[in-house]
mmCIF file of C-alpha atoms in Angstrom:
data_model
loop_
_atom_site.group_PDB
_atom_site.id
_atom_site.type_symbol
_atom_site.label_atom_id
_atom_site.label_comp_id
_atom_site.label_asym_id
_atom_site.label_seq_id
_atom_site.Cartn_x
_atom_site.Cartn_y
_atom_site.Cartn_z
ATOM 1 C CA MET A 1 0.000 0.000 0.000
ATOM 2 C CA LYS A 2 1.268 3.453 -0.891
ATOM 3 C CA SER A 3 2.144 5.536 2.161
ATOM 4 C CA HIS A 4 2.935 9.220 2.783
ATOM 5 C CA SER A 5 5.001 10.370 5.759
ATOM 6 C CA ILE A 6 3.644 13.504 7.404
ATOM 7 C CA ALA A 7 5.304 15.686 10.040
ATOM 8 C CA LEU A 8 2.682 16.923 12.508
ATOM 9 C CA ILE A 9 3.371 20.162 14.396
ATOM 10 C CA PRO A 10 0.238 20.912 16.471
ATOM 11 C CA GLY A 11 1.894 23.956 18.050
ATOM 12 C CA ASP A 12 0.005 26.070 20.552
ATOM 13 C CA GLY A 13 -3.521 26.630 21.854
ATOM 14 C CA ILE A 14 -6.264 25.360 19.576
ATOM 15 C CA GLY A 15 -3.579 24.093 17.212
ATOM 16 C CA ARG A 16 -3.502 20.829 19.119
ATOM 17 C CA ASP A 17 -7.267 20.263 18.836
ATOM 18 C CA VAL A 18 -7.624 21.187 15.164
ATOM 19 C CA THR A 19 -4.567 19.170 14.119
ATOM 20 C CA ALA A 20 -5.930 16.080 15.866
ATOM 21 C CA ALA A 21 -9.304 16.640 14.196
ATOM 22 C CA ALA A 22 -7.781 17.038 10.746
ATOM 23 C CA TRP A 23 -5.618 13.970 11.205
ATOM 24 C CA THR A 24 -8.669 11.857 12.084
ATOM 25 C CA VAL A 25 -10.406 13.004 8.898
ATOM 26 C CA LEU A 26 -7.326 12.552 6.711
ATOM 27 C CA GLU A 27 -6.617 9.054 8.005
ATOM 28 C CA THR A 28 -10.219 8.062 7.328
ATOM 29 C CA ALA A 29 -10.047 9.460 3.813
ATOM 30 C CA ALA A 30 -6.773 7.642 3.180
ATOM 31 C CA LYS A 31 -8.220 4.343 4.384
ATOM 32 C CA HIS A 32 -11.190 4.646 2.044
ATOM 33 C CA SER A 33 -8.957 5.663 -0.869
ATOM 34 C CA GLY A 34 -6.442 2.842 -0.611
ATOM 35 C CA PHE A 35 -3.331 4.541 0.762
ATOM 36 C CA ALA A 36 -1.822 5.196 4.184
ATOM 37 C CA LEU A 37 -0.655 8.252 6.093
ATOM 38 C CA THR A 38 2.117 7.918 8.650
ATOM 39 C CA GLY A 39 2.290 10.808 11.098
ATOM 40 C CA THR A 40 5.179 11.806 13.346
ATOM 41 C CA GLU A 41 4.367 14.483 15.912
ATOM 42 C CA PHE A 42 6.804 17.181 17.026
ATOM 43 C CA PRO A 43 6.256 19.248 20.219
ATOM 44 C CA TRP A 44 7.722 22.470 18.810
ATOM 45 C CA SER A 45 5.747 25.387 20.214
ATOM 46 C CA CYS A 46 5.884 28.303 22.622
ATOM 47 C CA ARG A 47 5.869 25.820 25.496
ATOM 48 C CA TYR A 48 8.875 24.142 23.911
ATOM 49 C CA PHE A 49 10.520 27.576 23.675
ATOM 50 C CA LYS A 50 10.010 28.206 27.388
ATOM 51 C CA GLU A 51 11.569 24.845 28.175
ATOM 52 C CA THR A 52 14.508 24.992 25.758
ATOM 53 C CA GLY A 53 14.971 28.596 24.624
ATOM 54 C CA ARG A 54 14.197 27.651 21.004
ATOM 55 C CA MET A 55 10.967 27.222 19.040
ATOM 56 C CA MET A 56 12.464 24.119 17.443
ATOM 57 C CA PRO A 57 15.848 22.365 17.682
ATOM 58 C CA GLU A 58 18.793 23.751 15.745
ATOM 59 C CA ASP A 59 18.529 20.844 13.313
ATOM 60 C CA GLY A 60 14.724 21.086 13.129
ATOM 61 C CA THR A 61 14.494 21.855 9.425
ATOM 62 C CA GLU A 62 16.834 18.994 8.574
ATOM 63 C CA THR A 63 14.643 16.680 10.649
ATOM 64 C CA LEU A 64 11.608 17.777 8.647
ATOM 65 C CA ARG A 65 13.340 17.472 5.280
ATOM 66 C CA GLY A 66 12.788 13.727 5.099
ATOM 67 C CA PHE A 67 8.978 13.964 5.268
ATOM 68 C CA ASP A 68 6.598 14.125 2.327
ATOM 69 C CA ALA A 69 4.664 17.043 3.832
ATOM 70 C CA ILE A 70 4.131 19.028 7.026
ATOM 71 C CA LEU A 71 0.775 19.676 8.719
ATOM 72 C CA LEU A 72 0.920 22.552 11.200
ATOM 73 C CA GLY A 73 -1.809 23.618 13.628
ATOM 74 C CA ALA A 74 -1.097 27.070 15.043
ATOM 75 C CA VAL A 75 1.902 28.825 16.554
ATOM 76 C CA GLY A 76 1.882 31.617 19.104
ATOM 77 C CA TRP A 77 1.149 32.467 22.727
ATOM 78 C CA PRO A 78 1.673 36.233 23.024
ATOM 79 C CA ALA A 79 1.212 36.322 26.807
ATOM 80 C CA GLU A 80 4.171 33.972 27.189
ATOM 81 C CA VAL A 81 6.351 34.454 24.085
ATOM 82 C CA PRO A 82 6.414 37.530 21.796
ATOM 83 C CA ASP A 83 4.952 36.858 18.360
ATOM 84 C CA SER A 84 8.157 38.163 16.774
ATOM 85 C CA VAL A 85 10.014 35.323 18.522
ATOM 86 C CA SER A 86 7.554 32.520 17.766
ATOM 87 C CA LEU A 87 7.093 33.496 14.118
ATOM 88 C CA HIS A 88 10.779 33.953 13.355
ATOM 89 C CA GLY A 89 11.695 30.863 15.362
ATOM 90 C CA LEU A 90 9.507 28.307 13.611
ATOM 91 C CA LEU A 91 7.178 29.237 10.769
ATOM 92 C CA LEU A 92 9.379 31.592 8.740
ATOM 93 C CA PRO A 93 12.530 29.448 8.975
ATOM 94 C CA ILE A 94 10.597 26.439 7.624
ATOM 95 C CA ARG A 95 9.137 28.433 4.747
ATOM 96 C CA LYS A 96 12.522 29.825 3.778
ATOM 97 C CA ALA A 97 14.619 26.685 4.308
ATOM 98 C CA PHE A 98 12.289 24.636 2.114
ATOM 99 C CA VAL A 99 11.792 27.389 -0.492
ATOM 100 C CA GLN A 100 8.032 27.341 0.060
ATOM 101 C CA TYR A 101 7.717 30.509 -1.943
ATOM 102 C CA ALA A 102 4.071 30.120 -2.944
ATOM 103 C CA ASN A 103 1.495 30.601 -0.214
ATOM 104 C CA ILE A 104 -1.931 29.557 -1.527
ATOM 105 C CA ARG A 105 -5.129 30.630 0.208
ATOM 106 C CA PRO A 106 -8.582 29.804 -1.252
ATOM 107 C CA HIS A 107 -11.550 32.036 -0.430
ATOM 108 C CA ARG A 108 -15.090 30.901 -1.157
ATOM 109 C CA LEU A 109 -18.243 30.317 0.861
ATOM 110 C CA LEU A 110 -18.930 26.755 1.905
ATOM 111 C CA PRO A 111 -22.576 25.603 1.642
ATOM 112 C CA GLY A 112 -24.570 26.774 4.638
ATOM 113 C CA VAL A 113 -22.000 29.363 5.709
ATOM 114 C CA LYS A 114 -23.274 32.928 5.780
ATOM 115 C CA GLY A 115 -20.700 35.582 4.959
ATOM 116 C CA PRO A 116 -20.959 39.294 5.761
ATOM 117 C CA LEU A 117 -21.384 40.336 2.108
ATOM 118 C CA ARG A 118 -24.385 40.325 -0.207
ATOM 119 C CA ALA A 119 -22.203 38.553 -2.797
ATOM 120 C CA GLU A 120 -22.050 34.783 -2.352
ATOM 121 C CA SER A 121 -20.743 33.373 -5.643
ATOM 122 C CA PHE A 122 -17.107 34.421 -5.361
ATOM 123 C CA ASP A 123 -14.172 32.017 -5.694
ATOM 124 C CA ILE A 124 -10.826 33.761 -5.132
ATOM 125 C CA LEU A 125 -7.432 32.085 -5.011
ATOM 126 C CA CYS A 126 -4.848 34.315 -3.349
ATOM 127 C CA ILE A 127 -1.201 33.606 -4.132
ATOM 128 C CA ARG A 128 1.144 35.281 -1.655
ATOM 129 C CA GLU A 129 4.909 35.515 -2.124
ATOM 130 C CA ASN A 130 6.181 33.653 0.916
ATOM 131 C CA THR A 131 9.958 33.923 1.355
ATOM 132 C CA GLU A 132 11.141 37.481 0.726
ATOM 133 C CA GLY A 133 9.608 40.950 0.263
ATOM 134 C CA GLU A 134 8.565 42.774 3.404
ATOM 135 C CA TYR A 135 9.167 39.740 5.650
ATOM 136 C CA SER A 136 12.785 39.230 4.660
ATOM 137 C CA GLY A 137 14.012 40.160 8.135
ATOM 138 C CA ALA A 138 16.638 42.585 6.845
ATOM 139 C CA GLY A 139 17.238 45.579 9.090
ATOM 140 C CA GLY A 140 18.073 46.474 12.647
ATOM 141 C CA ARG A 141 17.861 48.925 15.525
ATOM 142 C CA VAL A 142 20.510 51.244 16.907
ATOM 143 C CA HIS A 143 20.665 53.441 20.020
ATOM 144 C CA GLN A 144 17.916 51.322 21.561
ATOM 145 C CA GLY A 145 16.065 52.884 24.467
ATOM 146 C CA THR A 146 17.285 56.403 23.754
ATOM 147 C CA MET A 147 15.655 59.382 22.074
ATOM 148 C CA ASP A 148 18.017 58.801 19.146
ATOM 149 C CA GLU A 149 16.800 55.255 18.510
ATOM 150 C CA VAL A 150 16.466 54.276 14.855
ATOM 151 C CA ALA A 151 14.681 51.202 13.460
ATOM 152 C CA VAL A 152 15.206 50.120 9.853
ATOM 153 C CA GLU A 153 13.238 47.368 8.113
ATOM 154 C CA THR A 154 14.274 46.691 4.529
ATOM 155 C CA SER A 155 12.084 44.856 2.025
ATOM 156 C CA ILE A 156 13.996 42.583 -0.336
ATOM 157 C CA PHE A 157 12.584 41.929 -3.806
ATOM 158 C CA THR A 158 14.655 39.856 -6.219
ATOM 159 C CA ARG A 159 13.945 39.408 -9.903
ATOM 160 C CA ALA A 160 14.032 35.635 -9.439
ATOM 161 C CA GLY A 161 11.633 35.792 -6.484
ATOM 162 C CA VAL A 162 9.120 38.121 -8.112
ATOM 163 C CA GLU A 163 9.183 36.333 -11.448
ATOM 164 C CA ARG A 164 8.669 32.873 -9.995
ATOM 165 C CA ILE A 165 5.670 33.859 -7.858
ATOM 166 C CA LEU A 166 4.080 35.698 -10.781
ATOM 167 C CA ARG A 167 4.614 32.714 -13.081
ATOM 168 C CA PHE A 168 3.060 30.497 -10.431
ATOM 169 C CA GLY A 169 0.068 32.833 -10.335
ATOM 170 C CA PHE A 170 -0.243 32.878 -14.115
ATOM 171 C CA GLU A 171 -0.242 29.072 -14.182
ATOM 172 C CA GLN A 172 -2.940 28.923 -11.505
ATOM 173 C CA ALA A 173 -5.049 31.422 -13.462
ATOM 174 C CA ARG A 174 -4.574 29.384 -16.624
ATOM 175 C CA SER A 175 -6.018 26.330 -14.836
ATOM 176 C CA ARG A 176 -9.020 28.305 -13.525
ATOM 177 C CA ARG A 177 -10.921 31.232 -15.104
ATOM 178 C CA ARG A 178 -7.864 32.815 -16.776
ATOM 179 C CA LYS A 179 -7.943 36.095 -14.838
ATOM 180 C CA LEU A 180 -4.985 37.400 -12.855
ATOM 181 C CA ALA A 181 -4.920 40.396 -10.501
ATOM 182 C CA SER A 182 -1.409 41.587 -9.672
ATOM 183 C CA VAL A 183 -1.260 43.717 -6.518
ATOM 184 C CA THR A 184 1.234 46.487 -5.674
ATOM 185 C CA LYS A 185 1.399 50.039 -4.354
ATOM 186 C CA SER A 186 3.570 51.393 -7.129
ATOM 187 C CA ASN A 187 2.209 54.929 -6.922
ATOM 188 C CA ALA A 188 3.845 55.266 -3.486
ATOM 189 C CA GLN A 189 6.649 52.690 -3.520
ATOM 190 C CA LYS A 190 8.510 53.681 -6.641
ATOM 191 C CA TYR A 191 11.263 51.085 -6.568
ATOM 192 C CA SER A 192 10.108 47.657 -5.354
ATOM 193 C CA MET A 193 6.516 47.943 -6.519
ATOM 194 C CA VAL A 194 7.314 49.540 -9.873
ATOM 195 C CA PHE A 195 9.787 46.674 -10.289
ATOM 196 C CA TRP A 196 6.941 44.194 -9.591
ATOM 197 C CA ASP A 197 4.649 45.928 -12.104
ATOM 198 C CA GLU A 198 7.339 45.857 -14.787
ATOM 199 C CA ILE A 199 7.896 42.127 -14.353
ATOM 200 C CA THR A 200 4.130 41.531 -14.452
ATOM 201 C CA ARG A 201 3.882 43.288 -17.804
ATOM 202 C CA LYS A 202 6.895 41.393 -19.140
ATOM 203 C CA LEU A 203 5.529 37.972 -18.155
ATOM 204 C CA ALA A 204 2.030 38.749 -19.430
ATOM 205 C CA ALA A 205 3.389 38.352 -22.960
ATOM 206 C CA ASP A 206 4.062 34.673 -22.171
ATOM 207 C CA TYR A 207 0.434 34.152 -21.110
ATOM 208 C CA PRO A 208 -1.729 35.769 -23.814
ATOM 209 C CA ASP A 209 -4.650 33.585 -22.752
ATOM 210 C CA VAL A 210 -4.744 35.156 -19.261
ATOM 211 C CA GLU A 211 -6.405 38.516 -18.654
ATOM 212 C CA VAL A 212 -4.079 40.548 -16.417
ATOM 213 C CA THR A 213 -5.066 43.555 -14.326
ATOM 214 C CA SER A 214 -2.734 45.486 -12.018
ATOM 215 C CA TYR A 215 -4.282 46.947 -8.868
ATOM 216 C CA HIS A 216 -3.045 49.103 -6.034
ATOM 217 C CA VAL A 217 -3.493 47.181 -2.810
ATOM 218 C CA ASP A 218 -6.031 49.617 -1.356
ATOM 219 C CA ALA A 219 -8.178 49.380 -4.488
ATOM 220 C CA LEU A 220 -7.953 45.592 -4.464
ATOM 221 C CA ALA A 221 -8.961 45.492 -0.785
ATOM 222 C CA ALA A 222 -12.078 47.493 -1.654
ATOM 223 C CA ARG A 223 -12.818 45.253 -4.658
ATOM 224 C CA MET A 224 -12.651 42.126 -2.485
ATOM 225 C CA ILE A 225 -15.516 43.589 -0.464
ATOM 226 C CA MET A 226 -17.526 45.399 -3.134
ATOM 227 C CA ALA A 227 -17.115 43.003 -6.075
ATOM 228 C CA PRO A 228 -15.416 39.766 -4.959
ATOM 229 C CA GLU A 229 -17.071 37.786 -7.769
ATOM 230 C CA SER A 230 -14.979 39.785 -10.275
ATOM 231 C CA LEU A 231 -11.725 38.247 -8.982
ATOM 232 C CA ASP A 232 -10.145 34.919 -9.836
ATOM 233 C CA VAL A 233 -6.424 34.616 -8.973
ATOM 234 C CA VAL A 234 -4.782 37.362 -6.921
ATOM 235 C CA VAL A 235 -0.979 37.587 -6.652
ATOM 236 C CA ALA A 236 0.644 39.818 -4.048
ATOM 237 C CA SER A 237 3.816 40.368 -2.062
ATOM 238 C CA ASN A 238 4.371 38.843 1.363
ATOM 239 C CA LEU A 239 2.875 41.716 3.382
ATOM 240 C CA PHE A 240 0.075 42.649 0.992
ATOM 241 C CA GLY A 241 -0.877 38.989 0.542
ATOM 242 C CA ASP A 242 -0.956 38.502 4.296
ATOM 243 C CA ILE A 243 -3.347 41.419 4.790
ATOM 244 C CA LEU A 244 -5.572 40.718 1.789
ATOM 245 C CA THR A 245 -6.087 37.098 2.783
ATOM 246 C CA ASP A 246 -7.467 38.176 6.156
ATOM 247 C CA ILE A 247 -10.069 40.109 4.172
ATOM 248 C CA GLY A 248 -10.597 36.915 2.186
ATOM 249 C CA ALA A 249 -11.100 34.968 5.407
ATOM 250 C CA ALA A 250 -13.600 37.538 6.642
ATOM 251 C CA ILE A 251 -15.744 37.447 3.509
ATOM 252 C CA GLN A 252 -15.792 33.632 3.489
ATOM 253 C CA GLY A 253 -17.267 33.564 6.970
ATOM 254 C CA GLY A 254 -14.266 33.844 9.266
ATOM 255 C CA LEU A 255 -10.858 32.437 10.061
ATOM 256 C CA GLY A 256 -12.400 29.090 10.954
ATOM 257 C CA TYR A 257 -12.712 28.396 7.202
ATOM 258 C CA ALA A 258 -9.415 29.903 6.000
ATOM 259 C CA ALA A 259 -7.023 27.243 4.736
ATOM 260 C CA SER A 260 -3.530 27.665 3.345
ATOM 261 C CA ALA A 261 -0.645 25.836 1.726
ATOM 262 C CA ASN A 262 3.032 26.789 1.724
ATOM 263 C CA ILE A 263 4.224 25.199 -1.497
ATOM 264 C CA ASN A 264 7.643 24.260 -2.792
ATOM 265 C CA PRO A 265 6.615 24.008 -6.457
ATOM 266 C CA ASP A 266 9.633 22.024 -7.656
ATOM 267 C CA ARG A 267 9.150 19.508 -4.800
ATOM 268 C CA SER A 268 12.812 19.618 -3.790
ATOM 269 C CA ALA A 269 11.649 19.851 -0.159
ATOM 270 C CA PRO A 270 8.394 19.202 1.718
ATOM 271 C CA SER A 271 5.527 21.673 1.538
ATOM 272 C CA MET A 272 3.632 22.773 4.644
ATOM 273 C CA PHE A 273 -0.115 23.061 5.173
ATOM 274 C CA GLU A 274 -1.804 25.084 7.924
ATOM 275 C CA PRO A 275 -4.949 27.030 8.793
ATOM 276 C CA VAL A 276 -4.656 30.803 8.567
ATOM 277 C CA HIS A 277 -6.009 31.331 12.087
ATOM 278 C CA GLY A 278 -3.791 31.630 15.139
ATOM 279 C CA SER A 279 -3.666 29.698 18.381
ATOM 280 C CA ALA A 280 -6.661 31.551 19.927
ATOM 281 C CA PRO A 281 -5.536 31.251 23.573
ATOM 282 C CA ASP A 282 -8.871 32.650 24.789
ATOM 283 C CA ILE A 283 -10.804 29.580 23.626
ATOM 284 C CA ALA A 284 -8.043 26.965 23.709
ATOM 285 C CA HIS A 285 -9.532 25.214 26.741
ATOM 286 C CA LEU A 286 -13.159 25.212 25.582
ATOM 287 C CA GLY A 287 -13.138 22.523 22.875
ATOM 288 C CA ILE A 288 -15.088 24.717 20.438
ATOM 289 C CA ALA A 289 -12.411 25.558 17.852
ATOM 290 C CA ASN A 290 -13.637 25.066 14.305
ATOM 291 C CA PRO A 291 -11.358 22.458 12.667
ATOM 292 C CA ILE A 292 -12.623 23.071 9.113
ATOM 293 C CA ALA A 293 -9.750 25.382 8.103
ATOM 294 C CA THR A 294 -7.230 22.728 9.139
ATOM 295 C CA ILE A 295 -9.202 19.943 7.471
ATOM 296 C CA TRP A 296 -9.393 22.025 4.282
ATOM 297 C CA SER A 297 -5.628 22.577 4.528
ATOM 298 C CA GLY A 298 -5.263 18.823 4.892
ATOM 299 C CA ALA A 299 -7.296 18.325 1.707
ATOM 300 C CA MET A 300 -4.882 20.689 -0.050
ATOM 301 C CA MET A 301 -2.054 18.530 1.287
ATOM 302 C CA LEU A 302 -3.607 15.356 -0.135
ATOM 303 C CA ASP A 303 -4.037 17.067 -3.496
ATOM 304 C CA HIS A 304 -0.377 18.150 -3.453
ATOM 305 C CA LEU A 305 0.651 14.569 -2.650
ATOM 306 C CA GLY A 306 -1.198 13.369 -5.742
ATOM 307 C CA GLU A 307 -4.174 11.924 -3.855
ATOM 308 C CA LYS A 308 -6.706 14.045 -5.716
ATOM 309 C CA ALA A 309 -9.639 11.668 -5.270
ATOM 310 C CA ALA A 310 -9.151 11.614 -1.499
ATOM 311 C CA ALA A 311 -8.786 15.399 -1.421
ATOM 312 C CA GLY A 312 -12.062 15.746 -3.295
ATOM 313 C CA ARG A 313 -13.714 13.273 -0.937
ATOM 314 C CA VAL A 314 -12.647 15.337 2.081
ATOM 315 C CA MET A 315 -13.951 18.580 0.611
ATOM 316 C CA LYS A 316 -17.278 17.028 -0.378
ATOM 317 C CA SER A 317 -17.650 15.753 3.188
ATOM 318 C CA VAL A 318 -16.859 19.187 4.618
ATOM 319 C CA GLU A 319 -19.410 20.755 2.276
ATOM 320 C CA ALA A 320 -22.043 18.159 3.161
ATOM 321 C CA THR A 321 -21.446 18.883 6.842
ATOM 322 C CA THR A 322 -21.726 22.674 6.584
ATOM 323 C CA ALA A 323 -24.785 22.307 4.340
ATOM 324 C CA ARG A 324 -26.456 20.627 7.341
ATOM 325 C CA GLY A 325 -25.600 23.650 9.488
ATOM 326 C CA ILE A 326 -22.838 21.912 11.400
ATOM 327 C CA GLY A 327 -19.751 24.053 11.933
ATOM 328 C CA THR A 328 -21.392 27.170 10.528
ATOM 329 C CA THR A 329 -21.970 29.150 13.743
ATOM 330 C CA PRO A 330 -18.944 30.006 15.934
ATOM 331 C CA GLY A 331 -19.072 28.188 19.263
ATOM 332 C CA LYS A 332 -22.292 26.274 18.554
ATOM 333 C CA ASP A 333 -20.731 22.922 17.737
ATOM 334 C CA SER A 334 -17.774 21.385 19.514
ATOM 335 C CA THR A 335 -14.577 20.495 17.695
ATOM 336 C CA LYS A 336 -15.354 16.820 18.254
ATOM 337 C CA ALA A 337 -18.917 17.135 16.911
ATOM 338 C CA ILE A 338 -17.783 18.860 13.705
ATOM 339 C CA THR A 339 -15.046 16.280 13.211
ATOM 340 C CA ALA A 340 -17.434 13.373 13.796
ATOM 341 C CA ALA A 341 -19.911 14.793 11.274
ATOM 342 C CA ILE A 342 -17.243 15.121 8.599
ATOM 343 C CA VAL A 343 -15.942 11.605 9.271
ATOM 344 C CA ALA A 344 -19.493 10.264 9.045
ATOM 345 C CA ALA A 345 -19.949 12.018 5.700
ATOM 346 C CA LEU A 346 -16.749 10.379 4.465
ATOM 347 C CA THR A 347 -18.060 6.913 5.166
#
């Protein structure tokens, strides 16, 4: 029987509950589709940081390199560990070490889920550059704690990095409705964002079958709310993509439905799959976290692993569950009840 090895990093807070829920669903789907999933759990988290002084061991990325994929729950516990420490100690190093430069986030309403907009027929795929740009970590602070303190944060945009994420976006658009929205702020940022716009125009010649529109990020944010059905594939830099996909999560009903994939397109290293939401410390002990975003991320993982039939089976089961009103109202259904309903729909 074919088997896939998966690294499980539940992380913090509700991450543990939603990862366990997703794993139950994914194992069931694998069983019914004739393959196996082998999971190895790692305790890397803010608790691990408090015990060891690191979010993961020094050789953590090399440990993960041997797996077929990574499923991550949530990382962060701001009351105990600053977000700047937890993010730069675990999530960003994995993305960069494994060249997971394409962050994919789908935004559409599941059956039975009521979004805040009048529009309901939108289907947006946001592609976020994931390894450079505004989150490159280049910069520093001098004269700390004095009136002369200076903080510098430098965005890094390389031709190779911008071109590869745009090509990835063009290819995704070509496989969907052939519409690409490229997002910058080139009227204000006259170097990096003009650079991005120029490369967009250059690559558009290679994809004559794709309709390309360049937007300023503020205009695109408004369009996602006022006319989301007009968008297909959206490609943006690390920071802009991060912000826009929270709007995407909001219009699809909330972070409980927001899935994501950190993809290494050439498959030279494992890709990582995770919900967009955080660790939600305020509800971590209540057992009411919605696991659908993590389960959806798991379906994206199965698709990436080539198990497309199983991925489709998972999504149909999620949709059948929300269509019955289960998992559609925050706090109404327990994590276990939502998981059980989706498993039942699978069988």
